[in-house]
XYZ file of C-alpha atoms in Angstrom:
237
model
C -9.783 -2.867 26.432
C -12.041 -4.924 24.165
C -15.517 -3.881 23.088
C -16.934 -6.626 25.286
C -14.985 -5.370 28.320
C -16.267 -1.836 27.735
C -19.828 -3.126 27.531
C -19.410 -4.975 30.832
C -17.960 -1.889 32.533
C -20.751 0.294 31.189
C -23.420 -2.090 32.407
C -21.879 -2.275 35.879
C -21.594 1.512 36.040
C -25.273 1.805 35.139
C -26.239 -0.699 37.837
C -24.252 1.199 40.469
C -25.685 4.542 39.370
C -29.226 3.147 39.331
C -28.792 1.710 42.836
C -27.686 5.124 44.118
C -30.679 6.816 42.499
C -33.186 4.224 43.725
C -31.812 4.443 47.251
C -31.766 8.254 47.333
C -34.949 9.054 45.380
C -36.989 5.864 45.273
C -38.012 3.903 42.204
C -40.769 6.263 41.050
C -38.743 9.487 41.270
C -35.499 8.090 39.842
C -35.090 8.920 36.158
C -33.204 7.219 33.360
C -31.511 10.531 32.556
C -30.116 10.742 36.090
C -29.017 7.111 35.974
C -27.154 7.511 32.688
C -25.587 10.783 33.858
C -24.448 9.162 37.095
C -22.775 6.393 35.115
C -21.115 8.905 32.787
C -22.737 7.487 29.653
C -25.326 8.620 27.126
C -29.013 7.738 27.204
C -28.406 5.692 24.082
C -25.806 3.592 25.918
C -28.278 2.991 28.724
C -30.977 1.842 26.305
C -28.535 -0.519 24.622
C -28.322 -2.423 27.925
C -31.789 -1.834 29.386
C -35.140 -1.386 27.671
C -36.669 0.729 30.420
C -36.437 1.668 34.111
C -38.071 -1.576 35.213
C -35.296 -3.530 33.477
C -32.641 -1.434 35.237
C -34.321 -2.042 38.588
C -34.478 -5.763 37.911
C -30.746 -5.808 37.148
C -30.007 -4.038 40.455
C -32.219 -6.504 42.296
C -30.593 -9.457 40.541
C -27.082 -8.293 41.486
C -28.159 -7.956 45.113
C -29.835 -11.365 45.019
C -26.650 -13.041 43.783
C -24.593 -11.492 46.583
C -27.094 -12.425 49.294
C -27.522 -15.962 47.987
C -23.761 -16.449 47.895
C -23.592 -15.506 51.584
C -26.365 -17.973 52.407
C -24.724 -20.764 50.411
C -21.386 -20.241 52.161
C -23.072 -20.393 55.549
C -24.650 -23.755 54.707
C -21.564 -25.260 53.107
C -19.045 -24.373 55.807
C -18.143 -26.850 58.525
C -18.327 -26.262 62.238
C -21.023 -25.112 64.632
C -24.280 -24.252 62.870
C -25.246 -21.689 65.500
C -21.950 -19.861 65.024
C -22.494 -19.921 61.266
C -25.915 -18.340 61.800
C -24.315 -15.559 63.834
C -21.632 -15.142 61.195
C -23.996 -14.897 58.245
C -26.062 -12.174 59.952
C -22.879 -10.159 60.442
C -21.830 -10.839 56.860
C -25.147 -9.657 55.416
C -25.097 -6.572 57.637
C -21.608 -5.778 56.403
C -22.744 -6.112 52.785
C -25.746 -3.869 53.385
C -23.530 -1.283 55.028
C -20.828 -1.264 52.358
C -22.674 -1.997 49.110
C -25.365 0.343 47.822
C -26.369 -2.187 45.155
C -27.253 -4.756 47.825
C -29.196 -2.166 49.836
C -31.122 -0.880 46.831
C -31.756 -4.361 45.442
C -33.209 -5.655 48.693
C -35.419 -2.597 49.051
C -36.655 -2.875 45.459
C -37.421 -6.541 46.052
C -39.350 -5.907 49.253
C -41.328 -3.076 47.656
C -41.995 -5.081 44.490
C -40.644 -2.287 42.266
C -39.051 -4.685 39.789
C -42.021 -7.012 39.491
C -40.802 -9.339 42.257
C -39.863 -12.437 40.309
C -38.023 -13.535 43.461
C -38.636 -13.130 47.201
C -35.403 -12.396 49.053
C -37.104 -12.208 52.431
C -38.396 -15.743 51.936
C -34.931 -16.899 50.905
C -33.445 -15.296 54.035
C -36.065 -17.084 56.143
C -35.087 -20.400 54.558
C -31.407 -19.705 55.267
C -32.081 -18.961 58.950
C -34.421 -21.894 59.426
C -32.043 -24.249 57.628
C -29.151 -23.355 59.928
C -31.344 -23.682 63.017
C -32.595 -27.088 61.856
C -28.982 -28.160 61.411
C -28.178 -26.829 64.892
C -31.019 -28.936 66.292
C -29.722 -32.072 64.553
C -26.251 -31.429 65.962
C -27.597 -31.001 69.490
C -26.571 -27.352 69.635
C -29.921 -25.985 70.827
C -30.954 -25.793 74.460
C -33.742 -28.035 75.736
C -37.155 -26.784 74.647
C -35.755 -24.500 71.928
C -37.246 -25.182 68.506
C -36.009 -23.979 65.100
C -39.467 -22.665 64.194
C -39.939 -20.357 67.175
C -36.302 -19.323 67.249
C -36.327 -18.595 63.535
C -39.275 -16.239 63.978
C -37.348 -14.241 66.587
C -34.161 -14.055 64.491
C -36.106 -13.057 61.388
C -38.026 -10.341 63.220
C -34.849 -8.924 64.735
C -32.732 -8.972 61.566
C -35.532 -7.618 59.376
C -36.133 -4.850 61.892
C -32.462 -3.881 61.832
C -32.474 -3.778 58.021
C -35.547 -1.511 57.972
C -34.160 0.819 60.655
C -30.867 1.017 58.764
C -32.598 2.638 55.808
C -32.609 5.860 57.819
C -29.502 5.243 59.945
C -26.743 2.948 58.710
C -25.433 2.782 62.260
C -27.918 -0.023 62.866
C -25.783 -2.190 60.583
C -22.633 -1.639 62.642
C -21.156 -4.748 64.223
C -22.095 -3.737 67.819
C -25.821 -3.771 66.990
C -25.841 -7.421 65.958
C -23.320 -8.324 68.645
C -25.683 -6.992 71.324
C -28.566 -8.919 69.754
C -26.640 -12.195 69.840
C -25.381 -11.566 73.383
C -29.019 -11.569 74.442
C -30.138 -14.504 72.290
C -27.310 -17.026 72.475
C -27.543 -17.803 76.228
C -31.209 -18.666 75.666
C -30.678 -20.669 72.482
C -27.458 -22.598 72.876
C -27.007 -25.944 74.597
C -25.042 -25.687 77.867
C -22.034 -27.452 76.319
C -21.583 -24.464 74.012
C -21.488 -21.901 76.823
C -18.582 -19.583 76.190
C -17.735 -21.221 72.862
C -19.878 -18.995 70.632
C -18.794 -15.522 69.579
C -21.712 -13.053 69.316
C -19.452 -10.646 67.428
C -18.896 -13.214 64.680
C -16.010 -15.580 64.112
C -12.722 -14.406 62.641
C -13.869 -15.531 59.190
C -17.114 -13.510 59.197
C -17.569 -11.406 56.115
C -14.230 -12.252 54.568
C -14.428 -12.594 50.788
C -12.296 -14.790 48.585
C -9.276 -12.981 47.192
C -10.165 -10.655 44.361
C -13.890 -10.644 45.092
C -15.645 -7.284 44.753
C -18.985 -5.850 45.912
C -22.170 -6.944 44.153
C -22.357 -3.825 42.026
C -18.854 -4.219 40.695
C -18.469 -7.977 40.183
C -17.213 -8.952 36.745
C -20.016 -10.579 34.802
C -18.157 -11.320 31.581
C -19.589 -14.803 31.565
C -23.035 -13.265 31.112
C -22.130 -11.040 28.169
C -22.554 -13.553 25.310
C -26.075 -14.373 26.458
C -26.927 -10.706 26.855
C -25.582 -9.757 23.451
C -28.396 -11.729 21.892
C -31.071 -9.975 23.910
C -29.813 -6.422 24.371
C -31.968 -4.411 26.743
C -33.232 -7.375 28.728
C -32.328 -7.706 32.401
C -30.646 -10.795 33.781
C -32.987 -13.468 35.077
């Protein structure tokens, strides 16, 4: 293993450990000593990668942001029914939140502004939902009288509520929770021609990652190492 590979692995281990500490103890109570111990490295190794706790938190948030944005981009780029893609992306995000502590911790840090909030993931999620609903309207997929604006507000309230409730009980992120939500919403939202064609449980492709893809906290980031080497201790932007 090269020195660069070891540095990448160490950084990823620190991000995963920090996410676990932030989720379990909160930003204020989490300590750098606990984060470095959880990653199995020295405090000196931690400070080589991150200047302080705020920089660690920003790195966790950035990793979560990349994963969530990738899900949103895939939902917009795929072909097929926009309403089904909206259903699918909610299931995909719920699956990520359930399985990946880095995504959970990063979203929570972002919402609470613990890392300085240089980005707003809730706003980006709103834009994803509203964009898919606007596309559904253009395609004639929405029922008469249904508007993207009012529908988007309902979907955002419901999905945000599930994410908040899941902080105490991950069962809220289970597939049946969102399936029940969409069973209630789709008959009210979808044009009659789509009756029976939409799957509230998500299409077969929902949540499937490209071969070799890993969770946000363990994705290889070798392409970022050269840039980081010149600014050791600074979080990714």
